[in-house]
Amino acid sequence: MINRFLNIFLIIVLLAVASGCIEDGFTDDSSARPEFSVDTLNLGLAFSGEITSVHSFRVYNRHDRNLLISRIALRDGNEAYRLNVDGVAGKEFADVAIRPHDSIYVFVDAQFPPVGHDGKLTVKSLLDFEVNGGRSTVVLSAECIDVTVVPASVLSADALWSGAYHVMGDVTVASGVTLNLAEGTTLYFHDKASLNVEGAVVADGTPEKPVVMCGDRNGTMVGRIPYDIVPGQWSGVTFAGTGSRLSHTVVRNTSSGIAVTGGEISMLNCVVRNSRESVISVTDAEVKAVGCEFADAPGGVVTLDGRARLTMNHCTVANSYLFAPVTGALLELKDDGVSCHITNSIIYGNGPMMNTKSPDSGDITLRRCLVGADGSDDDTFIDMIWNSDPMFITDTDRYIFDYRVGPGSPAEGAADASLTLPEAVRDFYGRERGSTSDLGAYQH
């Protein structure tokens, strides 16, 4: 009996102590306000008619007493945005309490109506939090764009695409068919989607309006890493036919980059970057690349195999890959039968400069190129700039990968004008190279 009374007594004491530690009162201070983890919640790029990914922010009570938010609601009542406050979905919320020095989460996604014109439309709404007669606000913002949804399909007739496209599966351009991509066209590829070209693709990008092929995710992933630089978001592009021509075309965020498995392709002022494998691989095919950037891959940035034939003029082959150990060279030449001729270019970055079975084959030449490796000129390497840093204006700590050269770079004005091909007169940005042009893809 005594033990029973002792147990009851202890329970009463514990309850009294616990209740004494809890402040049930709400602050009525008119200056008390919640604090937020963001001033503006940016949902990034949103495709009209499609539900965005979920974004979130935190609402903090920095005070010593409970904070009662009497009302949470969108000021304009925008029906496109959808809210979830502290685990409860709805459009408007009343009497939401936050304990002292605690916080709650607000989750937001959206489904926007069609924009009704080419280009992007910024859609903003104000999410108000009313406390003790005062109001605090978080801005919700998104860039909305109309897209044409493309399912997995085979293009069996010539087509012209212009505008924005959301590619949801594997799209094949059949043999004998040409897909034309007008300037400014953007193809957003969903996870594992691909473009397989058995016929031809002609991309007519310009410095002002490049053609872009990229993943369909936006914003940032873990930490501050933008999805713009994250590889593996979609499969990539395979060329197996003849007649493909890419001008001012950007291809990024792929698993396997551009794979040329037959025929031939020409590339002028293109940017191909961020692949889980090679950025561009050529097998038993021919590629001519002028003014192009090939950058950032772990297994060899440029890979040649079989009877591959590659000509590069005023190109930049660079590697600052962050997402896995770099195991391949900037140039991976995997077969004795490959042909590789590179002029007025830069080859620099993580990994060896070149892996090849037969550097003395006679069909591999690098002429007037800047490289990071030590070496000396011979029949393969001619008029080289050895063991030099091109001073790219990259900043990997801030996830900026800009392979233009900075002031004072040894690549400035170092090109051999006699080697510059006529089509290389301007770079990706439209800058004229002139008579004293820089090495690499870009003119400073």
Coordinates of C-alpha atoms in Angstrom, one line a residue, residues 46 62 91 190 217 240 333:
A46 CA 7.0 25.5 -64.1
R62 CA 11.8 33.2 -31.9
K91 CA -6.2 27.2 -49.0
H190 CA 12.1 13.7 -68.3
R217 CA 14.2 19.5 -63.1
A240 CA 23.3 6.9 -86.2
L333 CA 41.3 7.1 -77.9

